[in-house]
Amino acid sequence: MTATRQEHPDAVRTLRTLEDDRSSVRLRAALAAGTTPDPRFVGKLVERSGVEPDFFVRDMLTWALTRHPVSVTLPELVREVRSQRPQARSQALHTLSKVGDRRAWPAITEPLLSDPDDEVARSAWRAAVVLVPEGEEPALARSLATQLGRGGRETQLSLSRALSALGEEAVPALRAAASGADPLVRAHALATERLLRDPDTGFGHAIEEAKRVVALGPAADGTDEG
């Protein structure tokens, strides 16, 4: 039996209040949409994620989307990663990483992994390491390694975490980058491999030590590559 919106006033109210001027009201609406999933919510939840200014509401929108059937959310999210709006791309990628369905992998394209917007790129890196199919890790590591040296500390840490999550599959790409000409790329690659080997190492310490090694040579950290 097909239900109409008139038969579900609560659903109508939820859709309307997702647009409310008050963030507290939007937060409750997103919570309601996840607590009582309804396929009619999906399009609005995805749309709202792309423009919502409040972090906590965005987080609740993502949670609400994960509560809906993947068969309904996946096509909407994959379409949204091609949006012209950076926030829409970033949030769709973030939600795909939370959904975790590898059928979304083809949507994680090279342009997204190198997106000029740092937040979009970071979301793409996180989604990629969650969604990458078995056997594709080395190719993903090579793609991610092209971004080494990019951005500020937060962006570099995000990339290092993504590469570290690939484990040993990332090592050849990191070592290739560490032998390149760009000192920023070399230092970032060395710091990332150190984090991979010793996850308890702080990124700040690892990157500063790597910069010292790049500046002074391998003997700076007492290693002999033989």
Tab-separated table of C-alpha atoms in Angstrom:
chain	number	residue	atom	x	y	z
A	1	MET	CA	0.000	0.000	0.000
A	2	THR	CA	1.355	3.381	-1.007
A	3	ALA	CA	1.348	5.942	1.797
A	4	THR	CA	0.778	9.612	1.153
A	5	ARG	CA	2.367	12.480	3.026
A	6	GLN	CA	-1.055	13.423	4.341
A	7	GLU	CA	-1.091	10.115	6.236
A	8	HIS	CA	2.270	10.908	7.848
A	9	PRO	CA	2.189	14.429	9.289
A	10	ASP	CA	5.328	13.721	11.335
A	11	ALA	CA	7.296	13.037	8.146
A	12	VAL	CA	6.060	16.270	6.608
A	13	ARG	CA	7.046	18.175	9.743
A	14	THR	CA	10.517	16.607	9.734
A	15	LEU	CA	11.126	17.597	6.126
A	16	ARG	CA	9.990	21.138	6.829
A	17	THR	CA	11.994	21.624	10.020
A	18	LEU	CA	15.229	20.484	8.373
A	19	GLU	CA	15.117	23.980	6.840
A	20	ASP	CA	14.399	25.826	10.101
A	21	ASP	CA	16.515	28.878	10.919
A	22	ARG	CA	17.394	27.443	14.349
A	23	SER	CA	20.183	24.884	14.434
A	24	SER	CA	18.677	23.184	17.497
A	25	VAL	CA	15.453	22.557	15.568
A	26	ARG	CA	17.354	21.241	12.545
A	27	LEU	CA	19.325	18.940	14.838
A	28	ARG	CA	16.136	17.466	16.271
A	29	ALA	CA	14.720	17.060	12.779
A	30	ALA	CA	17.807	15.164	11.629
A	31	LEU	CA	17.585	12.972	14.740
A	32	ALA	CA	13.938	12.260	13.970
A	33	ALA	CA	14.779	11.390	10.356
A	34	GLY	CA	17.285	8.801	11.547
A	35	THR	CA	15.157	7.468	14.376
A	36	THR	CA	12.220	6.818	12.055
A	37	PRO	CA	13.747	6.294	8.592
A	38	ASP	CA	11.633	7.090	5.563
A	39	PRO	CA	12.913	6.920	1.957
A	40	ARG	CA	11.323	10.330	1.355
A	41	PHE	CA	13.864	11.841	3.726
A	42	VAL	CA	16.942	10.775	1.784
A	43	GLY	CA	16.941	13.427	-0.924
A	44	LYS	CA	16.392	16.229	1.600
A	45	LEU	CA	19.021	14.851	3.989
A	46	VAL	CA	21.608	14.750	1.213
A	47	GLU	CA	20.627	18.179	-0.069
A	48	ARG	CA	20.739	19.679	3.417
A	49	SER	CA	24.158	18.141	4.107
A	50	GLY	CA	25.558	20.162	1.241
A	51	VAL	CA	24.546	23.517	2.712
A	52	GLU	CA	24.180	22.963	6.478
A	53	PRO	CA	26.454	25.417	8.342
A	54	ASP	CA	26.408	23.724	11.760
A	55	PHE	CA	28.920	20.890	12.305
A	56	PHE	CA	26.734	19.017	14.812
A	57	VAL	CA	23.733	19.127	12.510
A	58	ARG	CA	25.861	17.885	9.602
A	59	ASP	CA	27.045	15.015	11.778
A	60	MET	CA	23.456	14.119	12.636
A	61	LEU	CA	22.458	14.313	8.972
A	62	THR	CA	25.174	11.784	8.158
A	63	TRP	CA	23.984	9.523	10.962
A	64	ALA	CA	20.402	9.789	9.705
A	65	LEU	CA	21.486	8.788	6.200
A	66	THR	CA	23.289	5.712	7.528
A	67	ARG	CA	20.002	4.619	9.074
A	68	HIS	CA	18.344	4.396	5.661
A	69	PRO	CA	18.645	1.522	3.168
A	70	VAL	CA	21.857	1.656	1.149
A	71	SER	CA	19.854	0.966	-2.000
A	72	VAL	CA	18.217	4.372	-1.519
A	73	THR	CA	21.114	6.423	-0.165
A	74	LEU	CA	23.945	5.207	-2.397
A	75	PRO	CA	22.714	6.619	-5.723
A	76	GLU	CA	21.983	10.001	-4.115
A	77	LEU	CA	25.385	10.204	-2.437
A	78	VAL	CA	27.290	9.109	-5.542
A	79	ARG	CA	25.506	11.790	-7.531
A	80	GLU	CA	26.327	14.377	-4.867
A	81	VAL	CA	30.097	13.782	-5.001
A	82	ARG	CA	29.957	15.399	-8.448
A	83	SER	CA	28.342	18.570	-7.078
A	84	GLN	CA	29.818	21.974	-7.879
A	85	ARG	CA	29.646	22.857	-4.160
A	86	PRO	CA	32.708	21.774	-2.155
A	87	GLN	CA	30.718	21.168	1.017
A	88	ALA	CA	28.285	18.947	-0.857
A	89	ARG	CA	31.148	16.862	-2.250
A	90	SER	CA	32.873	16.674	1.127
A	91	GLN	CA	29.789	15.655	3.077
A	92	ALA	CA	28.722	13.076	0.513
A	93	LEU	CA	32.189	11.514	0.647
A	94	HIS	CA	32.143	11.593	4.444
A	95	THR	CA	28.778	9.849	4.503
A	96	LEU	CA	29.937	7.237	1.984
A	97	SER	CA	32.836	6.433	4.305
A	98	LYS	CA	30.334	5.893	7.133
A	99	VAL	CA	28.001	3.789	4.980
A	100	GLY	CA	31.023	1.685	3.991
A	101	ASP	CA	29.492	-0.001	0.946
A	102	ARG	CA	32.225	-0.792	-1.573
A	103	ARG	CA	29.845	-0.405	-4.484
A	104	ALA	CA	30.594	3.295	-4.094
A	105	TRP	CA	34.280	2.766	-4.930
A	106	PRO	CA	34.006	3.858	-8.617
A	107	ALA	CA	32.844	7.280	-7.371
A	108	ILE	CA	36.218	7.863	-5.663
A	109	THR	CA	37.954	9.330	-8.682
A	110	GLU	CA	41.419	10.811	-9.145
A	111	PRO	CA	39.966	14.347	-9.404
A	112	LEU	CA	38.361	13.892	-5.971
A	113	LEU	CA	41.570	12.542	-4.443
A	114	SER	CA	43.347	15.657	-5.712
A	115	ASP	CA	40.447	18.075	-5.269
A	116	PRO	CA	41.724	21.655	-4.862
A	117	ASP	CA	39.534	22.077	-1.782
A	118	ASP	CA	41.422	20.560	1.155
A	119	GLU	CA	38.300	19.461	3.008
A	120	VAL	CA	36.973	17.641	-0.057
A	121	ALA	CA	40.324	15.952	-0.645
A	122	ARG	CA	40.571	14.896	2.994
A	123	SER	CA	37.075	13.401	2.866
A	124	ALA	CA	37.994	11.591	-0.342
A	125	TRP	CA	41.144	10.142	1.260
A	126	ARG	CA	39.191	8.864	4.247
A	127	ALA	CA	36.475	7.377	2.058
A	128	ALA	CA	39.001	5.786	-0.279
A	129	VAL	CA	40.764	3.745	2.400
A	130	VAL	CA	37.399	2.491	3.677
A	131	LEU	CA	35.990	1.577	0.260
A	132	VAL	CA	39.064	0.368	-1.634
A	133	PRO	CA	38.531	-3.166	-2.979
A	134	GLU	CA	41.001	-5.899	-2.097
A	135	GLY	CA	43.954	-5.746	-4.469
A	136	GLU	CA	43.542	-2.064	-5.297
A	137	GLU	CA	45.488	-0.796	-2.285
A	138	PRO	CA	48.851	-0.315	-4.054
A	139	ALA	CA	47.255	1.765	-6.809
A	140	LEU	CA	45.401	3.828	-4.227
A	141	ALA	CA	48.636	4.358	-2.293
A	142	ARG	CA	50.319	5.664	-5.442
A	143	SER	CA	47.447	8.066	-6.025
A	144	LEU	CA	47.504	9.295	-2.444
A	145	ALA	CA	51.278	9.695	-2.544
A	146	THR	CA	50.902	12.318	-5.274
A	147	GLN	CA	49.379	14.561	-2.584
A	148	LEU	CA	52.287	14.307	-0.138
A	149	GLY	CA	53.588	17.682	0.946
A	150	ARG	CA	50.238	19.327	0.322
A	151	GLY	CA	48.624	21.860	2.646
A	152	GLY	CA	49.054	22.610	6.326
A	153	ARG	CA	49.614	20.343	9.312
A	154	GLU	CA	45.998	19.162	9.560
A	155	THR	CA	45.792	18.242	5.883
A	156	GLN	CA	49.143	16.472	5.970
A	157	LEU	CA	48.141	14.507	9.063
A	158	SER	CA	44.919	13.442	7.371
A	159	LEU	CA	46.842	12.140	4.360
A	160	SER	CA	49.376	10.372	6.560
A	161	ARG	CA	46.573	8.626	8.428
A	162	ALA	CA	44.989	7.507	5.164
A	163	LEU	CA	48.263	6.108	3.837
A	164	SER	CA	49.036	4.467	7.169
A	165	ALA	CA	45.639	2.760	7.082
A	166	LEU	CA	46.770	0.946	3.914
A	167	GLY	CA	49.599	-0.664	5.882
A	168	GLU	CA	52.468	-2.319	4.041
A	169	GLU	CA	50.754	-1.731	0.721
A	170	ALA	CA	51.641	1.949	1.068
A	171	VAL	CA	55.355	1.459	1.713
A	172	PRO	CA	56.601	1.277	-1.920
A	173	ALA	CA	54.751	4.498	-2.786
A	174	LEU	CA	56.090	6.215	0.324
A	175	ARG	CA	59.662	5.156	-0.364
A	176	ALA	CA	59.418	6.328	-3.958
A	177	ALA	CA	58.171	9.709	-2.744
A	178	ALA	CA	60.913	9.859	-0.098
A	179	SER	CA	63.542	9.600	-2.835
A	180	GLY	CA	62.135	12.467	-4.898
A	181	ALA	CA	63.459	15.973	-5.347
A	182	ASP	CA	60.885	17.971	-3.392
A	183	PRO	CA	62.010	18.297	0.264
A	184	LEU	CA	58.444	18.836	1.530
A	185	VAL	CA	57.258	15.667	-0.193
A	186	ARG	CA	60.269	13.716	1.036
A	187	ALA	CA	59.760	14.826	4.633
A	188	HIS	CA	56.042	14.030	4.543
A	189	ALA	CA	56.734	10.584	3.088
A	190	LEU	CA	59.343	9.803	5.743
A	191	ALA	CA	57.061	10.999	8.538
A	192	THR	CA	54.179	8.931	7.188
A	193	GLU	CA	56.231	5.744	7.047
A	194	ARG	CA	57.352	6.380	10.604
A	195	LEU	CA	53.707	6.728	11.686
A	196	LEU	CA	52.877	3.520	9.845
A	197	ARG	CA	55.644	1.690	11.714
A	198	ASP	CA	54.935	3.331	15.067
A	199	PRO	CA	51.341	4.615	15.340
A	200	ASP	CA	52.063	6.037	18.788
A	201	THR	CA	54.517	8.541	17.324
A	202	GLY	CA	53.065	12.033	17.320
A	203	PHE	CA	52.768	13.530	13.854
A	204	GLY	CA	54.376	16.783	14.943
A	205	HIS	CA	57.462	14.966	16.180
A	206	ALA	CA	57.566	12.674	13.124
A	207	ILE	CA	57.372	15.507	10.605
A	208	GLU	CA	59.982	17.647	12.370
A	209	GLU	CA	62.358	14.703	12.598
A	210	ALA	CA	61.732	13.904	8.936
A	211	LYS	CA	62.513	17.480	7.941
A	212	ARG	CA	65.785	17.233	9.861
A	213	VAL	CA	66.662	14.011	8.052
A	214	VAL	CA	65.893	15.579	4.688
A	215	ALA	CA	68.012	18.604	5.501
A	216	LEU	CA	70.987	16.727	6.952
A	217	GLY	CA	70.802	13.357	5.233
A	218	PRO	CA	70.001	9.826	6.509
A	219	ALA	CA	72.779	9.969	9.092
A	220	ALA	CA	70.723	12.597	10.923
A	221	ASP	CA	68.539	9.941	12.491
A	222	GLY	CA	71.274	7.436	12.991
A	223	THR	CA	70.124	5.042	10.280
A	224	ASP	CA	72.200	3.408	7.603
A	225	GLU	CA	70.279	2.461	4.542
A	226	GLY	CA	73.271	0.461	3.363
